[in-house]
CSV table of C-alpha atoms in Angstrom, one decimal:
chain,number,residue,atom,x,y,z
A,96,MET,CA,-105.9,-34.4,104.9
A,97,ALA,CA,-107.7,-33.6,108.0
A,98,LYS,CA,-106.8,-34.0,111.9
A,99,ALA,CA,-108.4,-37.2,112.6
A,100,LEU,CA,-110.7,-36.3,116.1
A,101,THR,CA,-109.6,-37.2,119.5
A,102,LYS,CA,-111.4,-39.3,121.6
A,103,THR,CA,-112.4,-36.1,123.6
A,104,GLN,CA,-113.9,-34.9,120.9
A,105,LEU,CA,-115.5,-37.7,119.6
A,106,VAL,CA,-117.4,-37.9,122.4
A,107,ALA,CA,-118.5,-34.4,122.6
A,108,ALA,CA,-119.7,-35.6,119.4
A,109,LEU,CA,-121.5,-38.4,119.9
A,110,ALA,CA,-122.7,-36.8,123.2
A,111,GLU,CA,-124.1,-34.2,121.4
A,112,GLU,CA,-125.6,-36.0,118.4
A,113,LEU,CA,-127.6,-38.5,121.4
A,114,GLY,CA,-128.5,-35.3,123.7
A,115,SER,CA,-126.7,-36.9,126.5
A,116,GLU,CA,-123.9,-36.1,128.7
A,117,LYS,CA,-120.6,-36.2,127.9
A,118,LYS,CA,-120.1,-39.0,130.1
A,119,ALA,CA,-123.0,-41.2,129.4
A,120,ALA,CA,-121.3,-41.1,125.6
A,121,ALA,CA,-118.1,-41.9,126.9
A,122,ALA,CA,-119.3,-44.9,128.5
A,123,ALA,CA,-120.7,-45.7,125.6
A,124,LEU,CA,-117.5,-45.6,123.3
A,125,ASP,CA,-115.7,-47.7,126.1
A,126,ALA,CA,-118.3,-50.3,126.4
A,127,ILE,CA,-118.0,-50.6,122.4
A,128,ILE,CA,-114.7,-50.2,122.0
A,129,SER,CA,-114.1,-52.9,125.2
A,130,VAL,CA,-117.1,-55.4,122.9
A,131,ILE,CA,-114.5,-55.0,119.5
A,132,THR,CA,-111.5,-55.4,121.7
A,133,ARG,CA,-112.5,-58.3,123.2
A,134,GLU,CA,-114.4,-60.1,120.4
A,135,VAL,CA,-111.5,-59.2,117.8
A,136,SER,CA,-108.8,-61.3,120.1
A,137,SER,CA,-110.0,-64.1,120.5
A,138,GLY,CA,-109.9,-64.3,117.2
A,139,GLY,CA,-113.8,-62.9,115.5
A,140,ALA,CA,-115.5,-60.2,113.4
A,141,VAL,CA,-117.3,-57.0,114.2
A,142,ALA,CA,-119.2,-54.9,111.6
A,143,LEU,CA,-120.1,-52.0,112.2
A,144,PRO,CA,-122.9,-51.6,109.4
A,145,GLY,CA,-121.8,-49.0,107.9
A,146,VAL,CA,-118.4,-48.6,108.6
A,147,GLY,CA,-117.0,-51.5,107.6
A,148,LYS,CA,-115.7,-54.9,109.0
A,149,ILE,CA,-112.8,-55.4,111.7
A,150,TYR,CA,-111.5,-59.0,111.7
A,151,CYS,CA,-108.1,-60.6,113.3
A,152,ARG,CA,-106.1,-62.3,109.8
A,153,GLU,CA,-103.0,-64.1,111.1
A,154,ARG,CA,-100.1,-64.0,109.2
A,155,PRO,CA,-97.1,-66.9,107.9
A,156,ALA,CA,-93.6,-66.7,108.9
A,157,ARG,CA,-91.8,-64.7,106.8
A,158,MET,CA,-88.5,-63.1,105.9
A,159,VAL,CA,-88.1,-59.8,106.1
A,160,ARG,CA,-85.0,-57.3,104.9
A,161,ASN,CA,-84.0,-54.3,106.7
A,162,PRO,CA,-84.2,-51.3,104.6
A,163,ALA,CA,-81.4,-49.8,106.8
A,164,THR,CA,-78.2,-52.4,106.1
A,165,GLY,CA,-80.2,-54.8,103.1
A,166,GLN,CA,-80.6,-57.5,105.3
A,167,GLN,CA,-82.6,-61.0,105.5
A,168,ILE,CA,-83.9,-61.2,108.9
A,169,HIS,CA,-86.5,-64.5,109.3
A,170,LYS,CA,-89.5,-62.6,111.0
A,171,ASP,CA,-92.6,-65.4,112.9
A,172,ALA,CA,-95.6,-65.7,112.6
A,173,ASP,CA,-98.2,-63.1,114.1
A,174,LYS,CA,-101.3,-61.4,113.9
A,175,VAL,CA,-102.9,-58.3,112.3
A,176,VAL,CA,-106.1,-56.6,113.3
A,177,LYS,CA,-107.7,-55.4,109.7
A,178,MET,CA,-110.8,-53.6,108.2
A,179,THR,CA,-112.6,-53.6,105.4
A,180,ILE,CA,-114.5,-50.7,104.8
A,181,ALA,CA,-118.2,-50.3,104.0
A,182,LYS,CA,-119.2,-49.8,100.3
A,183,ALA,CA,-121.9,-47.1,101.6
A,184,LEU,CA,-119.1,-45.6,103.5
A,185,LYS,CA,-117.2,-45.6,100.4
A,186,ASP,CA,-119.8,-44.4,98.2
A,187,SER,CA,-120.4,-41.2,100.6
A,188,VAL,CA,-116.8,-39.9,100.4
A,189,ASN,CA,-116.3,-40.4,96.6
A,190,SER,CA,-119.3,-38.7,95.9
C-alpha cells in the first residue's frame, strides 16, 4: 500500500497544480479544512465533487465487548464522521 501524502506534500502538490506559492496553497487548504470542520460539526454535510460526501452520523447507545476480557460494557450514544466515496473516484481507481 502506498504511503499517504503528508500535509506538506499535499500543499506542495497543490501549489504546483495551481501555479502559485506554497503559502497561498497552504492558506487555501486550511480554509477548506475549516469550512468542512465547521459544517460537519454543526450536523451538516459537505460534498466534494469527484471525491465524495463527508457527513456526521449519530450512533445509538449499545453494548460492546472488551476483546481482552470478554466483558460486556455499555457505550453511550455518540457521533461519528463518515465519508461516502464518489462513483467517479471509485471508477478511476478500479480502471
